[in-house]
XYZ file of N, CA and C in Angstrom:
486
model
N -11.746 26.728 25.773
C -11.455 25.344 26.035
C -10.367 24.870 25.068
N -8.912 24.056 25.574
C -8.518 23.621 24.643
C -8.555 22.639 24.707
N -7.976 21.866 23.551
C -8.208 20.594 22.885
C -6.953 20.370 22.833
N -6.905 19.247 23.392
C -5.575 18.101 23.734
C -5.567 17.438 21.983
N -4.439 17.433 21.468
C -4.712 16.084 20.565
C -3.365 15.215 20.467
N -3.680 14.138 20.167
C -2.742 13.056 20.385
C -1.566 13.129 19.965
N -0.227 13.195 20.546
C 1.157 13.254 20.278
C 1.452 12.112 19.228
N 1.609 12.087 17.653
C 1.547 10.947 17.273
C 3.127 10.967 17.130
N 3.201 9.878 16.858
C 5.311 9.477 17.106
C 5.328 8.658 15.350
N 6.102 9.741 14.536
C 6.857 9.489 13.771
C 7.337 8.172 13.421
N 7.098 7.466 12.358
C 7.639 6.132 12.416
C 8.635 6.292 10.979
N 9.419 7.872 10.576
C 10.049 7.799 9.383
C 11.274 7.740 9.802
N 12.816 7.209 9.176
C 13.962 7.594 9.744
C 14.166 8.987 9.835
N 14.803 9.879 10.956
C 15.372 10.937 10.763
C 16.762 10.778 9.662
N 16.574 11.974 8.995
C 17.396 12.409 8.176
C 17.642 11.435 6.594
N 16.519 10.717 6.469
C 16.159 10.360 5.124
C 15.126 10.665 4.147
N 15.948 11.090 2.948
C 14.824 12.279 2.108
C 13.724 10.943 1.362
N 13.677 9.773 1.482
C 12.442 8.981 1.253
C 12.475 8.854 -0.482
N 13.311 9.493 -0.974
C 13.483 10.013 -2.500
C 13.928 7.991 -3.171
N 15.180 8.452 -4.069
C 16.083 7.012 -4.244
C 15.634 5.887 -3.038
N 15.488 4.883 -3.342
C 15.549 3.619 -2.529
C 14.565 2.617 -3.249
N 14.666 1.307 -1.783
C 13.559 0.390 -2.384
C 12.562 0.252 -0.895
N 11.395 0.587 -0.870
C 10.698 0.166 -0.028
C 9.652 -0.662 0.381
N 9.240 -1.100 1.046
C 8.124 -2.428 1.767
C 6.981 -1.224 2.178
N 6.129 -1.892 1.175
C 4.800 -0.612 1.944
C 3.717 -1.686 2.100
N 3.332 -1.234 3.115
C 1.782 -1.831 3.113
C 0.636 -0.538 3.848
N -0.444 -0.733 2.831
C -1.877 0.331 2.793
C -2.782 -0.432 3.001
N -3.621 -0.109 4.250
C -5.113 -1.045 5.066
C -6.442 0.234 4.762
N -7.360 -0.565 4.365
C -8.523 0.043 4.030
C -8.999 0.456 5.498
N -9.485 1.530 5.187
C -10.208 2.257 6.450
C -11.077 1.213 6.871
N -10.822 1.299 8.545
C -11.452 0.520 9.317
C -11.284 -1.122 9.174
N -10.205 -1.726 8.068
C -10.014 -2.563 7.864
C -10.926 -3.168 7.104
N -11.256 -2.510 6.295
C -13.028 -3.007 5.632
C -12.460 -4.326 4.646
N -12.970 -5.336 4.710
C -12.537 -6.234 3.280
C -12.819 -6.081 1.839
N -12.398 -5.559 1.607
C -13.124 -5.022 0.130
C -12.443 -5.142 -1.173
N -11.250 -5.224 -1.007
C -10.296 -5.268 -1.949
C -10.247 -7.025 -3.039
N -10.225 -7.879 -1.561
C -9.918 -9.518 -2.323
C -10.792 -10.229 -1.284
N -10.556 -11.599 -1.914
C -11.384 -12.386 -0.917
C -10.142 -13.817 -1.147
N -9.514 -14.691 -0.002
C -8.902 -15.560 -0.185
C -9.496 -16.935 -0.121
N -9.625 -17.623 -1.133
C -10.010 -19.149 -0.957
C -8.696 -19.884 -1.544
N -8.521 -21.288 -1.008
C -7.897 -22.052 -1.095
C -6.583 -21.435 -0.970
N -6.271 -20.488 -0.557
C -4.566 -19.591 -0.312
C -3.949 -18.539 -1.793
N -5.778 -18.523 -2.431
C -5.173 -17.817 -3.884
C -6.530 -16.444 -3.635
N -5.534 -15.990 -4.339
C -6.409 -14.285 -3.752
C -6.963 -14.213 -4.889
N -8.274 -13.733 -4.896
C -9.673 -13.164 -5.758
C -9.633 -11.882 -5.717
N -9.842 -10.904 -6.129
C -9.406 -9.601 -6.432
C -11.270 -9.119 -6.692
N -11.854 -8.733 -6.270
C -13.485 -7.981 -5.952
C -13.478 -7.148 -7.198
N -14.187 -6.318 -7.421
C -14.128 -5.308 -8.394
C -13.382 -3.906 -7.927
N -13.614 -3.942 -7.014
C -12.930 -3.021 -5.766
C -11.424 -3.204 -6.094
N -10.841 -4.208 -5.803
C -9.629 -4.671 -5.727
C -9.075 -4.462 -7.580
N -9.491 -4.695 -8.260
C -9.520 -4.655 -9.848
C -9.132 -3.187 -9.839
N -9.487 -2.376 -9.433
C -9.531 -0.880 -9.311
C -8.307 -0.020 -8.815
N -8.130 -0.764 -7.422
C -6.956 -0.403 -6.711
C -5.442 -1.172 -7.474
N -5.941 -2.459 -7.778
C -4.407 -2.698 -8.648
C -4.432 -1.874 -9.970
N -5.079 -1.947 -10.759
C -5.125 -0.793 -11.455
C -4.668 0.771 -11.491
N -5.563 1.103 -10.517
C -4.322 2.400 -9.750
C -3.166 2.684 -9.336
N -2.716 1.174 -8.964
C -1.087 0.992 -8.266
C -0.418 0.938 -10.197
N -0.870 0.436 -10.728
C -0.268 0.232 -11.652
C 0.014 1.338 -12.635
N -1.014 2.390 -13.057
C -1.070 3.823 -13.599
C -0.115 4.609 -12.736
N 0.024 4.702 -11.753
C 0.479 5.580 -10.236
C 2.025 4.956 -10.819
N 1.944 3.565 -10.850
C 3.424 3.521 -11.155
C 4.165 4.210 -12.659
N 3.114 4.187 -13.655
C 3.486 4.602 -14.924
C 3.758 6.437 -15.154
N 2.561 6.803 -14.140
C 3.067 7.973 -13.936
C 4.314 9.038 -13.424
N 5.121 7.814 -12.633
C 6.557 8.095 -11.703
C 7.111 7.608 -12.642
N 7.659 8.427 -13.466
C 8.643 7.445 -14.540
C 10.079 7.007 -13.639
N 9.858 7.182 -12.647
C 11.595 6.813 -11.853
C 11.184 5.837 -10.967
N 9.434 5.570 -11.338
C 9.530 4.178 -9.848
C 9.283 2.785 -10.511
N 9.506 2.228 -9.866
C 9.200 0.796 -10.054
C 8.901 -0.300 -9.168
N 7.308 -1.019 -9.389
C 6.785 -1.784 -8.821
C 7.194 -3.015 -8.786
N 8.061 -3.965 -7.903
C 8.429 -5.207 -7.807
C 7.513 -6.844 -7.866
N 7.210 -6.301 -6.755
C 6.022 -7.340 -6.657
C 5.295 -6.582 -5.463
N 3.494 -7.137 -5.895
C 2.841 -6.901 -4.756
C 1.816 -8.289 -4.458
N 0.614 -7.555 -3.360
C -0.342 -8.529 -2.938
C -1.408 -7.767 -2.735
N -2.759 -7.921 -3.367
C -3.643 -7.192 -2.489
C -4.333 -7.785 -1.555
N -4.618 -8.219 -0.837
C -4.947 -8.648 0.289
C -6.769 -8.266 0.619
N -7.237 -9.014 1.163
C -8.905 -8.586 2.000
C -8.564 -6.919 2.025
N -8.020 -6.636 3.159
C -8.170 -5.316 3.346
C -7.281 -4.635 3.758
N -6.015 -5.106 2.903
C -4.235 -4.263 2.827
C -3.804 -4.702 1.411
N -2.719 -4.230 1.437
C -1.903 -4.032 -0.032
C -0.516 -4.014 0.722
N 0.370 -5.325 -0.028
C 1.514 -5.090 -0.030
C 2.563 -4.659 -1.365
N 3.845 -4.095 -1.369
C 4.410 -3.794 -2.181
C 5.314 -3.485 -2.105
N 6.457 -3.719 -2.975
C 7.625 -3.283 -2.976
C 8.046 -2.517 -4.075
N 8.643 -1.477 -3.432
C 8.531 -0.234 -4.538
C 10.569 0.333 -4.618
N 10.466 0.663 -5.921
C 12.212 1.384 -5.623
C 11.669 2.533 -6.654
N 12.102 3.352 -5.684
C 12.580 4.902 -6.625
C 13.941 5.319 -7.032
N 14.055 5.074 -8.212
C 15.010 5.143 -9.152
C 15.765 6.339 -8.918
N 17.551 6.693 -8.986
C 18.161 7.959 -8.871
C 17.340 9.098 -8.993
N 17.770 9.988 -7.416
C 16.784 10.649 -7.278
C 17.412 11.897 -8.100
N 18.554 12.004 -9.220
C 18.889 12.872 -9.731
C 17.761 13.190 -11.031
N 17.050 12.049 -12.024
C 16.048 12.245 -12.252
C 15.030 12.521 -11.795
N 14.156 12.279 -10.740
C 13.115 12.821 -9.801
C 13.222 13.963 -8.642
N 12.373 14.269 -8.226
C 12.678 15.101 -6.878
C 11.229 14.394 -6.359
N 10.797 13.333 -7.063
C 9.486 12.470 -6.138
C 9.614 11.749 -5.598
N 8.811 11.558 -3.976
C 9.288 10.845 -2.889
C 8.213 9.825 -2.574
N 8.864 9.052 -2.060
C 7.601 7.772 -1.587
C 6.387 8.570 -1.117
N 6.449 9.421 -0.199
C 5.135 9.906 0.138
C 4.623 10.747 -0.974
N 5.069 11.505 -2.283
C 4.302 11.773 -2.986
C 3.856 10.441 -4.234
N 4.261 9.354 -4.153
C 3.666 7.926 -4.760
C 2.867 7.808 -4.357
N 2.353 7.474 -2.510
C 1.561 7.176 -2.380
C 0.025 7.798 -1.684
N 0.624 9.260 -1.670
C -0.391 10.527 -2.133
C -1.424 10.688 -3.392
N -0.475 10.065 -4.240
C -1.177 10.010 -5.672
C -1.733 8.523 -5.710
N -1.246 7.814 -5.673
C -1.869 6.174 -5.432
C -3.513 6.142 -4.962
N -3.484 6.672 -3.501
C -4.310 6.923 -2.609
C -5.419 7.876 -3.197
N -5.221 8.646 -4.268
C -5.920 10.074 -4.539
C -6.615 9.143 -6.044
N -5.916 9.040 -6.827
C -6.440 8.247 -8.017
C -7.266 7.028 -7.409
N -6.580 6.424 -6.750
C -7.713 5.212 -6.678
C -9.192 5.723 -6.194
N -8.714 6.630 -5.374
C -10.666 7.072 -4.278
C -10.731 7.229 -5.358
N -10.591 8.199 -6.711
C -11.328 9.117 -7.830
C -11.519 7.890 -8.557
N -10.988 6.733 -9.038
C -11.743 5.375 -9.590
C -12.650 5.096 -8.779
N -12.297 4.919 -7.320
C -13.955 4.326 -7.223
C -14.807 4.713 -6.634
N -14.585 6.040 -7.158
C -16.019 7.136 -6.781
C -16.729 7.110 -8.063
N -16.069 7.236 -8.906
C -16.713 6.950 -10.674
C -17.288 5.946 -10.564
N -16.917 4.698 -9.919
C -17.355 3.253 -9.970
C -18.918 3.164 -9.312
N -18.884 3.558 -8.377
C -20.111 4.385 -7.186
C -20.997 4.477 -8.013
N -20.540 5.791 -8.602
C -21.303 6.666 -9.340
C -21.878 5.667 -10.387
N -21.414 5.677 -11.036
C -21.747 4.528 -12.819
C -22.421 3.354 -11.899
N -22.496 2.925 -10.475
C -23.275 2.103 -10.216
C -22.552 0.624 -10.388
N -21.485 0.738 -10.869
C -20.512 -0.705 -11.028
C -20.380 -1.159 -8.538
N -20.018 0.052 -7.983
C -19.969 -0.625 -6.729
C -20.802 -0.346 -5.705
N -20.635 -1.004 -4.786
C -21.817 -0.035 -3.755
C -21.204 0.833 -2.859
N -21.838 2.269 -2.520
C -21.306 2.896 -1.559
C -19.947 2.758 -0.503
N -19.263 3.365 -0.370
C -18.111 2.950 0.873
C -18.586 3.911 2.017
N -17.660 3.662 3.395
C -18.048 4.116 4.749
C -16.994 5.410 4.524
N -17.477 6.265 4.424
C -16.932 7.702 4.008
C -14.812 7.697 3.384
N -14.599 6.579 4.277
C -12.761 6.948 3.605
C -12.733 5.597 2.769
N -11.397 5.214 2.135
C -11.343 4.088 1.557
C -9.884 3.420 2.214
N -9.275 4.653 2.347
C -7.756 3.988 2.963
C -8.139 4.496 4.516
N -6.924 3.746 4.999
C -6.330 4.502 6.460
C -6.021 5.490 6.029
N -5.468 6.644 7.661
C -4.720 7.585 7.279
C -3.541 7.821 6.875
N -2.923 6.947 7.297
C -1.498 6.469 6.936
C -0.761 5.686 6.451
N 0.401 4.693 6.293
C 0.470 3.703 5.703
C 1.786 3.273 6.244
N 2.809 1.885 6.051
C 3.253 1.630 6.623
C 4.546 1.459 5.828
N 5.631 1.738 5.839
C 6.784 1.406 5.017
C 7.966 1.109 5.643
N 8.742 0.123 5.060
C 10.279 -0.234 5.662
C 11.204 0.216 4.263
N 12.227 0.708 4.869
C 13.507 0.787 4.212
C 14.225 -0.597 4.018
N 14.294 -0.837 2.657
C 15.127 -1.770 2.211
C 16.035 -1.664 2.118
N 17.314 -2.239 2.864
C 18.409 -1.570 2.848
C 19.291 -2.633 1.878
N 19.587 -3.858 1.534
C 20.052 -4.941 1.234
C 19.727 -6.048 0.758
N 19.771 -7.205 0.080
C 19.381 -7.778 -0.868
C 18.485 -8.927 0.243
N 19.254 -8.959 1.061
C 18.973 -10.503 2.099
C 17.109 -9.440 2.554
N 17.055 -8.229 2.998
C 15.918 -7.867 3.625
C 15.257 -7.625 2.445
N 15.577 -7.342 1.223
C 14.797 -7.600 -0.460
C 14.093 -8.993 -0.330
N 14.827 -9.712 0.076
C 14.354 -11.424 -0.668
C 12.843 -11.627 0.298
N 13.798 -11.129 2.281
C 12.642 -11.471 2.674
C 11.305 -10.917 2.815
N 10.943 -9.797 2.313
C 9.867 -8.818 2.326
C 9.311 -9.052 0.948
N 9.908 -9.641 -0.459
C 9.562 -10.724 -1.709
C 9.025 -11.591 -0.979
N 9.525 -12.770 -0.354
C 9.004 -13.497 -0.084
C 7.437 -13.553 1.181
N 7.543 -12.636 2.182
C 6.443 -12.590 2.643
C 4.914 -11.990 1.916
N 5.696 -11.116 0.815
C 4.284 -10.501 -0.382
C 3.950 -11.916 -1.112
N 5.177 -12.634 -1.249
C 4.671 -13.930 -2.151
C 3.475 -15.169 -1.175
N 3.937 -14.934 -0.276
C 3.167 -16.331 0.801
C 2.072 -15.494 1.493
N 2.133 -13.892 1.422
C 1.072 -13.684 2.155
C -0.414 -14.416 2.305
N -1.084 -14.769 1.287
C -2.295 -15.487 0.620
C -2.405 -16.870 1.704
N -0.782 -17.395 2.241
C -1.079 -18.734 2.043
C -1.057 -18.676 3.886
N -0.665 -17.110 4.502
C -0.825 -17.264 5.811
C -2.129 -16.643 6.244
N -2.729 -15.931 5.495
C -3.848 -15.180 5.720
C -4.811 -15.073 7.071
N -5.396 -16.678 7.540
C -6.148 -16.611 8.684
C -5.058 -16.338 9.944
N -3.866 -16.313 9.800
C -2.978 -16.223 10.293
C -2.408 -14.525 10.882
N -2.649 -13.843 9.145
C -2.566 -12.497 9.315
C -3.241 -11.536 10.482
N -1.763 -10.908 10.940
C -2.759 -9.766 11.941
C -3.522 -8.472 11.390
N -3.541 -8.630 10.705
C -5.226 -7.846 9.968
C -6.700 -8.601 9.294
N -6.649 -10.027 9.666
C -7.306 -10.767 9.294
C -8.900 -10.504 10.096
């Protein structure tokens, strides 16, 4: 018997090594779980959960000595961010190995967290499988992908992951 499996369609540019640049990422908790923040009055609360994962974004960044974190948001149950990887003549590390390691450190925080009893159990994954990124190509699509991480909070019931 074979097994059909789903043709998934590429959402990276052809013929960009993902290395040097600045990119718009956003990462949704498996199944969309809320776990990360909670929004009242349009100002985001950060869970213990969420304490964890910015934390991780933040080590993850210290560890890429060629990247750098702009601004982010953590959100109920996504993460936005804007990330630039610095000349890729110092690195040969690519957005997808950032957020390989991002993704890998944080589960290993809050499986410790689990464990030590600080959280309760999760539904077997913590992220999606994938994640979502735009190429920043220019200052004008910089400002506006800044500015939607900045107001995200204040559109929230609004948000299509809400």
């Amino acid at each position: 018997m074979e097994i059909k499996l789903p043709n998934r369609k590429s959402i990276r540019l052809k013929h960009f090594n993902y290395q040097a640049g600045v990119y718009f990422i956003t990462i949704c908790t498996y199944k969309m779980k809320r776990t990360l923040s909670e929004i009242k009055e349009n100002a985001v609360s950060l869970t213990e959960f969420g304490h964890i994962i910015e934390n991780s974004l933040l080590m993850t960044q210290q560890s890429f000595k060629s990247s750098e974190i702009h601004h982010y948001a953590i959100m109920p149950n996504h993460l936005h961010f804007i990330l630039q990887i610095h000349d890729e003549s110092l690195s040969q590390s690519t957005l997808s190995d950032f957020i390989c390691s991002f993704k890998s450190n944080s589960t290993i925080q809050i499986i410790k967290a689990v464990k030590s009893g600080k959280l309760e159990p999760f539904d077997k994954r913590i992220w999606h499988r994938n994640y979502y990124e735009h190429v920043i190509r220019n200052e004008k699509e910089y400002l506006l992908k800044r500015d939607y991480i900045v107001r995200n909070p204040y559109r929230w019931e609004e948000d299509e992951f809400y």
